[in-house]
Amino acid sequence: MASELTKIEEALRKLQAQSGDSSEVSTAVSTDTRPATRRGSADIGRMTTPETWSPAQLEKRGLLDFFGPERQAANAFRQLRTSLVHRAAESNFVLAVTGVRQGSGTSFVARNLAAAFALDPTKTSVLVDCELGDRTNSRMTPGSGGVRGLTDYLRHEEMRVDQLIQPTGVSRLRVIPAGTLTQGAGELYTSPRMQELLGQLRGRYPDRFTILDVPPVIDNADGRILSELCDYTLLVVPYAGASEARVGRAMDIVGADRLIGTVVNNDPGGQS
């Protein structure tokens, strides 16, 4: 697990330099408590939560143990969460997590960032799996790739949003699986139904943060389309795995108004 996460601290320093923020949020939470709700919002406290995942179960799903020996790495995600919230002026948002190429570690970053948001008792998060070519997020839900999810919802008008959202063994973290369609499904991302879904996820729970695990924005039209649908984009760069020109091109594609930060992943000198 340590090899997957590394130089997030470097990205944090860049974010904090841009925002002037160096604060840390205390997140000593281990049970599912009912978050504060606002008028017109749904009550997440009524959602079913499975048994809390053990450290071994977290590792199997590519998640850090935020209260175990990986605490230094986990704290980096907490700080990243804090910086993102500060940059967004404390409001909830829809965030695309994408990479400069395949194999950047985007899914790992997306999963653990969503988990970091869920650790705060005043926040909830939902991880939306839009990476049809990488099924590692399927470990977050029972049934692996056979679970109906995003692609099924986009294709079938009769499906409701509440049929998509799956509970996890992390309090206040929900997942929308990629779904059963794996070929020809990417074109559905341009449909009005996709935009409506993101609007519902943002508006239904005012304290919910929506994290999309998105394909690379370079050489992949799906990644660019999804990034444009989100409020912000976080760019994952593999250590020594992409040229400066490629990184610059990815940043140009995302655009300065949407790019909220970068994370350098897989640095062999990093520690967790």
PDB file of C-alpha atoms in Angstrom:
ATOM      1  CA  MET A   1       0.000   0.000   0.000  1.00  0.00           C
ATOM      2  CA  ALA A   2       2.864   2.369   0.820  1.00  0.00           C
ATOM      3  CA  SER A   3       4.193   2.165  -2.720  1.00  0.00           C
ATOM      4  CA  GLU A   4       0.861   3.351  -4.141  1.00  0.00           C
ATOM      5  CA  LEU A   5       0.793   6.627  -2.221  1.00  0.00           C
ATOM      6  CA  THR A   6       3.693   8.963  -1.995  1.00  0.00           C
ATOM      7  CA  LYS A   7       4.245  12.596  -2.715  1.00  0.00           C
ATOM      8  CA  ILE A   8       0.803  13.852  -1.835  1.00  0.00           C
ATOM      9  CA  GLU A   9       2.497  16.182   0.643  1.00  0.00           C
ATOM     10  CA  GLU A  10       4.125  17.994  -2.289  1.00  0.00           C
ATOM     11  CA  ALA A  11       0.742  18.585  -3.874  1.00  0.00           C
ATOM     12  CA  LEU A  12      -0.595  19.775  -0.528  1.00  0.00           C
ATOM     13  CA  ARG A  13       2.113  22.391  -0.244  1.00  0.00           C
ATOM     14  CA  LYS A  14       1.211  23.674  -3.703  1.00  0.00           C
ATOM     15  CA  LEU A  15      -2.472  23.810  -2.822  1.00  0.00           C
ATOM     16  CA  GLN A  16      -1.797  25.525   0.491  1.00  0.00           C
ATOM     17  CA  ALA A  17       0.500  28.051  -1.176  1.00  0.00           C
ATOM     18  CA  GLN A  18      -2.294  28.919  -3.597  1.00  0.00           C
ATOM     19  CA  SER A  19      -4.984  29.160  -0.926  1.00  0.00           C
ATOM     20  CA  GLY A  20      -2.961  30.408   2.027  1.00  0.00           C
ATOM     21  CA  ASP A  21      -4.385  27.556   4.088  1.00  0.00           C
ATOM     22  CA  SER A  22      -2.310  25.373   6.386  1.00  0.00           C
ATOM     23  CA  SER A  23      -5.053  24.167   8.710  1.00  0.00           C
ATOM     24  CA  GLU A  24      -5.811  20.585   9.676  1.00  0.00           C
ATOM     25  CA  VAL A  25      -9.159  19.048  10.488  1.00  0.00           C
ATOM     26  CA  SER A  26      -9.583  16.628  13.362  1.00  0.00           C
ATOM     27  CA  THR A  27     -11.349  13.467  12.157  1.00  0.00           C
ATOM     28  CA  ALA A  28     -11.303  11.045  15.074  1.00  0.00           C
ATOM     29  CA  VAL A  29     -14.447   9.229  13.949  1.00  0.00           C
ATOM     30  CA  SER A  30     -15.096   5.479  13.998  1.00  0.00           C
ATOM     31  CA  THR A  31     -18.894   5.149  14.086  1.00  0.00           C
ATOM     32  CA  ASP A  32     -21.633   6.296  11.742  1.00  0.00           C
ATOM     33  CA  THR A  33     -23.320   9.334  13.286  1.00  0.00           C
ATOM     34  CA  ARG A  34     -26.082  11.350  11.712  1.00  0.00           C
ATOM     35  CA  PRO A  35     -24.596  14.420   9.997  1.00  0.00           C
ATOM     36  CA  ALA A  36     -26.108  17.851  10.115  1.00  0.00           C
ATOM     37  CA  THR A  37     -28.802  18.264   7.477  1.00  0.00           C
ATOM     38  CA  ARG A  38     -30.398  21.303   5.915  1.00  0.00           C
ATOM     39  CA  ARG A  39     -33.982  21.973   4.932  1.00  0.00           C
ATOM     40  CA  GLY A  40     -34.872  20.081   1.783  1.00  0.00           C
ATOM     41  CA  SER A  41     -32.019  17.595   2.073  1.00  0.00           C
ATOM     42  CA  ALA A  42     -32.411  13.844   2.456  1.00  0.00           C
ATOM     43  CA  ASP A  43     -31.397  12.175   5.705  1.00  0.00           C
ATOM     44  CA  ILE A  44     -28.365   9.960   5.192  1.00  0.00           C
ATOM     45  CA  GLY A  45     -28.796   8.644   8.718  1.00  0.00           C
ATOM     46  CA  ARG A  46     -31.579   6.406   7.371  1.00  0.00           C
ATOM     47  CA  MET A  47     -29.234   4.634   4.975  1.00  0.00           C
ATOM     48  CA  THR A  48     -28.155   1.108   5.781  1.00  0.00           C
ATOM     49  CA  THR A  49     -24.491   0.781   6.727  1.00  0.00           C
ATOM     50  CA  PRO A  50     -22.818  -2.657   6.652  1.00  0.00           C
ATOM     51  CA  GLU A  51     -20.405  -3.806   9.305  1.00  0.00           C
ATOM     52  CA  THR A  52     -17.327  -1.589   9.482  1.00  0.00           C
ATOM     53  CA  TRP A  53     -14.471  -2.992   7.425  1.00  0.00           C
ATOM     54  CA  SER A  54     -11.446  -4.326   9.279  1.00  0.00           C
ATOM     55  CA  PRO A  55      -7.895  -3.209   8.347  1.00  0.00           C
ATOM     56  CA  ALA A  56      -7.504  -6.367   6.243  1.00  0.00           C
ATOM     57  CA  GLN A  57     -10.781  -5.678   4.440  1.00  0.00           C
ATOM     58  CA  LEU A  58      -9.742  -2.081   3.814  1.00  0.00           C
ATOM     59  CA  GLU A  59      -6.440  -3.199   2.307  1.00  0.00           C
ATOM     60  CA  LYS A  60      -8.223  -5.706   0.068  1.00  0.00           C
ATOM     61  CA  ARG A  61     -10.280  -2.837  -1.324  1.00  0.00           C
ATOM     62  CA  GLY A  62      -7.337  -0.519  -1.879  1.00  0.00           C
ATOM     63  CA  LEU A  63      -8.171   1.710   1.083  1.00  0.00           C
ATOM     64  CA  LEU A  64      -5.868   3.046   3.762  1.00  0.00           C
ATOM     65  CA  ASP A  65      -6.482   2.343   7.432  1.00  0.00           C
ATOM     66  CA  PHE A  66      -6.907   5.941   8.597  1.00  0.00           C
ATOM     67  CA  PHE A  67      -6.348   4.972  12.227  1.00  0.00           C
ATOM     68  CA  GLY A  68      -3.629   2.358  11.768  1.00  0.00           C
ATOM     69  CA  PRO A  69       0.085   2.257  10.911  1.00  0.00           C
ATOM     70  CA  GLU A  70      -0.537   4.062   7.623  1.00  0.00           C
ATOM     71  CA  ARG A  71      -1.606   7.173   9.502  1.00  0.00           C
ATOM     72  CA  GLN A  72       1.011   9.449   7.896  1.00  0.00           C
ATOM     73  CA  ALA A  73      -0.297   8.641   4.431  1.00  0.00           C
ATOM     74  CA  ALA A  74      -3.891   8.871   5.659  1.00  0.00           C
ATOM     75  CA  ASN A  75      -3.189  12.290   7.163  1.00  0.00           C
ATOM     76  CA  ALA A  76      -1.976  13.452   3.765  1.00  0.00           C
ATOM     77  CA  PHE A  77      -5.427  12.657   2.385  1.00  0.00           C
ATOM     78  CA  ARG A  78      -7.040  14.476   5.304  1.00  0.00           C
ATOM     79  CA  GLN A  79      -4.944  17.541   4.550  1.00  0.00           C
ATOM     80  CA  LEU A  80      -5.751  17.287   0.867  1.00  0.00           C
ATOM     81  CA  ARG A  81      -9.448  17.181   1.748  1.00  0.00           C
ATOM     82  CA  THR A  82      -9.048  20.260   3.936  1.00  0.00           C
ATOM     83  CA  SER A  83      -7.272  22.200   1.203  1.00  0.00           C
ATOM     84  CA  LEU A  84      -9.882  21.255  -1.397  1.00  0.00           C
ATOM     85  CA  VAL A  85     -12.761  22.335   0.844  1.00  0.00           C
ATOM     86  CA  HIS A  86     -10.994  25.613   1.549  1.00  0.00           C
ATOM     87  CA  ARG A  87     -10.410  26.247  -2.162  1.00  0.00           C
ATOM     88  CA  ALA A  88     -14.086  25.568  -2.825  1.00  0.00           C
ATOM     89  CA  ALA A  89     -15.145  28.145  -0.223  1.00  0.00           C
ATOM     90  CA  GLU A  90     -16.554  25.490   2.126  1.00  0.00           C
ATOM     91  CA  SER A  91     -19.321  24.420  -0.280  1.00  0.00           C
ATOM     92  CA  ASN A  92     -19.888  20.880  -1.533  1.00  0.00           C
ATOM     93  CA  PHE A  93     -18.809  20.054  -5.063  1.00  0.00           C
ATOM     94  CA  VAL A  94     -18.422  17.395  -7.746  1.00  0.00           C
ATOM     95  CA  LEU A  95     -14.745  16.537  -8.249  1.00  0.00           C
ATOM     96  CA  ALA A  96     -13.186  14.593 -11.109  1.00  0.00           C
ATOM     97  CA  VAL A  97     -10.005  12.692 -10.234  1.00  0.00           C
ATOM     98  CA  THR A  98      -8.111  11.926 -13.415  1.00  0.00           C
ATOM     99  CA  GLY A  99      -4.590  11.061 -14.543  1.00  0.00           C
ATOM    100  CA  VAL A 100      -2.187  12.129 -17.247  1.00  0.00           C
ATOM    101  CA  ARG A 101      -2.068   8.536 -18.504  1.00  0.00           C
ATOM    102  CA  GLN A 102      -3.373   5.063 -17.724  1.00  0.00           C
ATOM    103  CA  GLY A 103      -1.734   3.586 -14.631  1.00  0.00           C
ATOM    104  CA  SER A 104      -1.340   6.907 -12.801  1.00  0.00           C
ATOM    105  CA  GLY A 105      -2.995   5.528  -9.654  1.00  0.00           C
ATOM    106  CA  THR A 106      -6.140   7.584 -10.143  1.00  0.00           C
ATOM    107  CA  SER A 107      -8.515   5.011  -8.641  1.00  0.00           C
ATOM    108  CA  PHE A 108      -6.396   4.685  -5.496  1.00  0.00           C
ATOM    109  CA  VAL A 109      -6.379   8.452  -4.985  1.00  0.00           C
ATOM    110  CA  ALA A 110     -10.109   8.784  -5.731  1.00  0.00           C
ATOM    111  CA  ARG A 111     -11.074   6.000  -3.294  1.00  0.00           C
ATOM    112  CA  ASN A 112      -8.999   7.294  -0.410  1.00  0.00           C
ATOM    113  CA  LEU A 113      -9.927  10.916  -0.938  1.00  0.00           C
ATOM    114  CA  ALA A 114     -13.611   9.925  -0.828  1.00  0.00           C
ATOM    115  CA  ALA A 115     -12.913   7.995   2.381  1.00  0.00           C
ATOM    116  CA  ALA A 116     -11.168  11.037   3.879  1.00  0.00           C
ATOM    117  CA  PHE A 117     -14.237  13.188   3.246  1.00  0.00           C
ATOM    118  CA  ALA A 118     -16.436  10.551   4.887  1.00  0.00           C
ATOM    119  CA  LEU A 119     -14.343  10.588   8.066  1.00  0.00           C
ATOM    120  CA  ASP A 120     -15.605  14.062   8.905  1.00  0.00           C
ATOM    121  CA  PRO A 121     -18.881  13.614  10.849  1.00  0.00           C
ATOM    122  CA  THR A 122     -20.336  16.726   9.184  1.00  0.00           C
ATOM    123  CA  LYS A 123     -19.707  15.428   5.663  1.00  0.00           C
ATOM    124  CA  THR A 124     -20.665  12.494   3.470  1.00  0.00           C
ATOM    125  CA  SER A 125     -19.158  11.371   0.193  1.00  0.00           C
ATOM    126  CA  VAL A 126     -20.020   9.242  -2.794  1.00  0.00           C
ATOM    127  CA  LEU A 127     -17.458   7.667  -5.107  1.00  0.00           C
ATOM    128  CA  VAL A 128     -18.712   7.374  -8.697  1.00  0.00           C
ATOM    129  CA  ASP A 129     -16.828   4.782 -10.731  1.00  0.00           C
ATOM    130  CA  CYS A 130     -16.491   6.090 -14.294  1.00  0.00           C
ATOM    131  CA  GLU A 131     -13.391   4.037 -15.112  1.00  0.00           C
ATOM    132  CA  LEU A 132     -14.817   1.266 -17.284  1.00  0.00           C
ATOM    133  CA  GLY A 133     -11.339  -0.018 -18.158  1.00  0.00           C
ATOM    134  CA  ASP A 134     -10.215  -0.405 -14.535  1.00  0.00           C
ATOM    135  CA  ARG A 135     -12.464  -2.560 -12.358  1.00  0.00           C
ATOM    136  CA  THR A 136     -10.520  -2.199  -9.093  1.00  0.00           C
ATOM    137  CA  ASN A 137     -13.350  -0.133  -7.591  1.00  0.00           C
ATOM    138  CA  SER A 138     -15.675  -3.131  -8.004  1.00  0.00           C
ATOM    139  CA  ARG A 139     -14.153  -4.464  -4.776  1.00  0.00           C
ATOM    140  CA  MET A 140     -16.025  -1.715  -2.943  1.00  0.00           C
ATOM    141  CA  THR A 141     -19.384  -3.380  -3.566  1.00  0.00           C
ATOM    142  CA  PRO A 142     -20.644  -6.976  -3.356  1.00  0.00           C
ATOM    143  CA  GLY A 143     -21.122  -8.890  -6.582  1.00  0.00           C
ATOM    144  CA  SER A 144     -18.033  -7.461  -8.314  1.00  0.00           C
ATOM    145  CA  GLY A 145     -18.763  -6.385 -11.898  1.00  0.00           C
ATOM    146  CA  GLY A 146     -22.281  -7.841 -11.849  1.00  0.00           C
ATOM    147  CA  VAL A 147     -23.753  -4.991  -9.805  1.00  0.00           C
ATOM    148  CA  ARG A 148     -25.990  -2.601 -11.715  1.00  0.00           C
ATOM    149  CA  GLY A 149     -24.594   0.885 -11.604  1.00  0.00           C
ATOM    150  CA  LEU A 150     -23.834   4.057 -13.506  1.00  0.00           C
ATOM    151  CA  THR A 151     -23.890   2.698 -17.056  1.00  0.00           C
ATOM    152  CA  ASP A 152     -27.155   0.845 -16.405  1.00  0.00           C
ATOM    153  CA  TYR A 153     -28.714   4.013 -14.989  1.00  0.00           C
ATOM    154  CA  LEU A 154     -27.658   6.061 -18.008  1.00  0.00           C
ATOM    155  CA  ARG A 155     -29.126   3.536 -20.411  1.00  0.00           C
ATOM    156  CA  HIS A 156     -32.347   2.678 -18.585  1.00  0.00           C
ATOM    157  CA  GLU A 157     -34.685   5.592 -17.913  1.00  0.00           C
ATOM    158  CA  GLU A 158     -36.684   3.646 -15.325  1.00  0.00           C
ATOM    159  CA  MET A 159     -33.761   3.392 -12.886  1.00  0.00           C
ATOM    160  CA  ARG A 160     -33.733   5.805  -9.949  1.00  0.00           C
ATOM    161  CA  VAL A 161     -30.755   7.433  -8.282  1.00  0.00           C
ATOM    162  CA  ASP A 162     -31.469   5.704  -4.972  1.00  0.00           C
ATOM    163  CA  GLN A 163     -31.090   2.348  -6.747  1.00  0.00           C
ATOM    164  CA  LEU A 164     -27.523   3.268  -7.681  1.00  0.00           C
ATOM    165  CA  ILE A 165     -26.003   4.292  -4.380  1.00  0.00           C
ATOM    166  CA  GLN A 166     -24.399   1.405  -2.503  1.00  0.00           C
ATOM    167  CA  PRO A 167     -23.297   1.498   1.160  1.00  0.00           C
ATOM    168  CA  THR A 168     -19.764   0.522   2.159  1.00  0.00           C
ATOM    169  CA  GLY A 169     -17.960  -0.573   5.297  1.00  0.00           C
ATOM    170  CA  VAL A 170     -16.721   3.003   5.799  1.00  0.00           C
ATOM    171  CA  SER A 171     -19.144   5.268   7.636  1.00  0.00           C
ATOM    172  CA  ARG A 172     -20.759   7.924   5.443  1.00  0.00           C
ATOM    173  CA  LEU A 173     -18.972   6.677   2.294  1.00  0.00           C
ATOM    174  CA  ARG A 174     -21.228   5.506  -0.532  1.00  0.00           C
ATOM    175  CA  VAL A 175     -20.331   4.128  -3.952  1.00  0.00           C
ATOM    176  CA  ILE A 176     -21.965   4.186  -7.365  1.00  0.00           C
ATOM    177  CA  PRO A 177     -20.482   1.201  -9.265  1.00  0.00           C
ATOM    178  CA  ALA A 178     -19.554   1.418 -12.939  1.00  0.00           C
ATOM    179  CA  GLY A 179     -22.348  -0.987 -13.841  1.00  0.00           C
ATOM    180  CA  THR A 180     -22.686  -4.031 -16.036  1.00  0.00           C
ATOM    181  CA  LEU A 181     -21.949  -2.380 -19.392  1.00  0.00           C
ATOM    182  CA  THR A 182     -18.308  -2.304 -20.384  1.00  0.00           C
ATOM    183  CA  GLN A 183     -18.334  -1.640 -24.127  1.00  0.00           C
ATOM    184  CA  GLY A 184     -19.855   1.316 -25.903  1.00  0.00           C
ATOM    185  CA  ALA A 185     -20.988   2.796 -22.619  1.00  0.00           C
ATOM    186  CA  GLY A 186     -18.680   5.786 -22.582  1.00  0.00           C
ATOM    187  CA  GLU A 187     -20.839   7.643 -25.090  1.00  0.00           C
ATOM    188  CA  LEU A 188     -23.561   7.757 -22.433  1.00  0.00           C
ATOM    189  CA  TYR A 189     -21.512  10.290 -20.480  1.00  0.00           C
ATOM    190  CA  THR A 190     -22.609  12.981 -22.936  1.00  0.00           C
ATOM    191  CA  SER A 191     -26.295  12.353 -22.255  1.00  0.00           C
ATOM    192  CA  PRO A 192     -28.452  14.862 -20.342  1.00  0.00           C
ATOM    193  CA  ARG A 193     -29.150  12.059 -17.872  1.00  0.00           C
ATOM    194  CA  MET A 194     -25.505  12.160 -16.738  1.00  0.00           C
ATOM    195  CA  GLN A 195     -25.730  15.871 -16.055  1.00  0.00           C
ATOM    196  CA  GLU A 196     -28.990  15.368 -14.184  1.00  0.00           C
ATOM    197  CA  LEU A 197     -27.401  12.662 -12.044  1.00  0.00           C
ATOM    198  CA  LEU A 198     -24.521  14.892 -10.975  1.00  0.00           C
ATOM    199  CA  GLY A 199     -26.962  17.677 -10.193  1.00  0.00           C
ATOM    200  CA  GLN A 200     -28.996  15.363  -7.984  1.00  0.00           C
ATOM    201  CA  LEU A 201     -25.927  14.058  -6.171  1.00  0.00           C
ATOM    202  CA  ARG A 202     -24.804  17.606  -5.409  1.00  0.00           C
ATOM    203  CA  GLY A 203     -28.221  18.903  -4.403  1.00  0.00           C
ATOM    204  CA  ARG A 204     -29.733  15.957  -2.560  1.00  0.00           C
ATOM    205  CA  TYR A 205     -27.247  16.137   0.333  1.00  0.00           C
ATOM    206  CA  PRO A 206     -25.832  19.645   0.855  1.00  0.00           C
ATOM    207  CA  ASP A 207     -22.990  18.202   2.933  1.00  0.00           C
ATOM    208  CA  ARG A 208     -22.097  15.517   0.384  1.00  0.00           C
ATOM    209  CA  PHE A 209     -18.945  15.606  -1.736  1.00  0.00           C
ATOM    210  CA  THR A 210     -19.072  13.655  -4.987  1.00  0.00           C
ATOM    211  CA  ILE A 211     -15.808  12.137  -6.266  1.00  0.00           C
ATOM    212  CA  LEU A 212     -15.648  10.773  -9.822  1.00  0.00           C
ATOM    213  CA  ASP A 213     -12.935   8.273 -10.738  1.00  0.00           C
ATOM    214  CA  VAL A 214     -12.334   9.370 -14.325  1.00  0.00           C
ATOM    215  CA  PRO A 215     -10.239   7.979 -17.224  1.00  0.00           C
ATOM    216  CA  PRO A 216      -7.123   9.943 -18.260  1.00  0.00           C
ATOM    217  CA  VAL A 217      -7.908  13.258 -19.936  1.00  0.00           C
ATOM    218  CA  ILE A 218      -5.229  12.660 -22.570  1.00  0.00           C
ATOM    219  CA  ASP A 219      -6.008  10.136 -25.315  1.00  0.00           C
ATOM    220  CA  ASN A 220      -9.457   9.508 -23.835  1.00  0.00           C
ATOM    221  CA  ALA A 221     -12.540  11.488 -24.789  1.00  0.00           C
ATOM    222  CA  ASP A 222     -14.477  10.133 -21.788  1.00  0.00           C
ATOM    223  CA  GLY A 223     -12.002  11.725 -19.400  1.00  0.00           C
ATOM    224  CA  ARG A 224     -12.335  15.126 -21.032  1.00  0.00           C
ATOM    225  CA  ILE A 225     -16.132  14.929 -21.153  1.00  0.00           C
ATOM    226  CA  LEU A 226     -16.448  13.970 -17.494  1.00  0.00           C
ATOM    227  CA  SER A 227     -13.968  16.597 -16.369  1.00  0.00           C
ATOM    228  CA  GLU A 228     -16.035  19.268 -18.094  1.00  0.00           C
ATOM    229  CA  LEU A 229     -19.156  18.102 -16.254  1.00  0.00           C
ATOM    230  CA  CYS A 230     -17.547  18.512 -12.825  1.00  0.00           C
ATOM    231  CA  ASP A 231     -16.958  21.606 -10.726  1.00  0.00           C
ATOM    232  CA  TYR A 232     -13.258  20.834 -10.274  1.00  0.00           C
ATOM    233  CA  THR A 233     -10.612  18.379 -11.447  1.00  0.00           C
ATOM    234  CA  LEU A 234      -7.714  16.884  -9.482  1.00  0.00           C
ATOM    235  CA  LEU A 235      -4.858  15.670 -11.692  1.00  0.00           C
ATOM    236  CA  VAL A 236      -2.828  12.592 -10.696  1.00  0.00           C
ATOM    237  CA  VAL A 237       0.720  12.462 -12.076  1.00  0.00           C
ATOM    238  CA  PRO A 238       2.780   9.239 -11.790  1.00  0.00           C
ATOM    239  CA  TYR A 239       6.259   9.880 -10.456  1.00  0.00           C
ATOM    240  CA  ALA A 240       8.786   9.735 -13.320  1.00  0.00           C
ATOM    241  CA  GLY A 241       5.993   8.369 -15.486  1.00  0.00           C
ATOM    242  CA  ALA A 242       5.061  11.376 -17.592  1.00  0.00           C
ATOM    243  CA  SER A 243       6.976  14.077 -19.395  1.00  0.00           C
ATOM    244  CA  GLU A 244       6.655  17.724 -18.484  1.00  0.00           C
ATOM    245  CA  ALA A 245       5.036  18.323 -21.861  1.00  0.00           C
ATOM    246  CA  ARG A 246       2.419  15.639 -21.211  1.00  0.00           C
ATOM    247  CA  VAL A 247       1.602  17.053 -17.796  1.00  0.00           C
ATOM    248  CA  GLY A 248       1.315  20.522 -19.280  1.00  0.00           C
ATOM    249  CA  ARG A 249      -0.973  19.242 -22.000  1.00  0.00           C
ATOM    250  CA  ALA A 250      -3.233  17.563 -19.433  1.00  0.00           C
ATOM    251  CA  MET A 251      -3.412  20.783 -17.431  1.00  0.00           C
ATOM    252  CA  ASP A 252      -4.328  22.723 -20.568  1.00  0.00           C
ATOM    253  CA  ILE A 253      -7.094  20.240 -21.387  1.00  0.00           C
ATOM    254  CA  VAL A 254      -8.588  20.552 -17.910  1.00  0.00           C
ATOM    255  CA  GLY A 255      -8.237  24.332 -17.884  1.00  0.00           C
ATOM    256  CA  ALA A 256      -7.033  26.685 -15.180  1.00  0.00           C
ATOM    257  CA  ASP A 257     -10.556  27.503 -14.026  1.00  0.00           C
ATOM    258  CA  ARG A 258     -11.347  23.844 -13.310  1.00  0.00           C
ATOM    259  CA  LEU A 259      -7.970  22.439 -12.195  1.00  0.00           C
ATOM    260  CA  ILE A 260      -7.934  22.515  -8.405  1.00  0.00           C
ATOM    261  CA  GLY A 261      -4.631  20.735  -7.786  1.00  0.00           C
ATOM    262  CA  THR A 262      -2.221  17.914  -8.617  1.00  0.00           C
ATOM    263  CA  VAL A 263      -1.045  14.796  -6.804  1.00  0.00           C
ATOM    264  CA  VAL A 264       2.270  13.089  -7.586  1.00  0.00           C
ATOM    265  CA  ASN A 265       1.862   9.338  -7.103  1.00  0.00           C
ATOM    266  CA  ASN A 266       4.254   6.382  -6.835  1.00  0.00           C
ATOM    267  CA  ASP A 267       7.349   8.294  -5.740  1.00  0.00           C
ATOM    268  CA  PRO A 268       9.846   5.566  -4.673  1.00  0.00           C
ATOM    269  CA  GLY A 269      11.275   7.859  -2.037  1.00  0.00           C
ATOM    270  CA  GLY A 270       7.944   8.540  -0.371  1.00  0.00           C
ATOM    271  CA  GLN A 271       6.820   7.131   2.974  1.00  0.00           C
ATOM    272  CA  SER A 272       3.406   6.404   4.447  1.00  0.00           C
TER     273      SER A 272
END
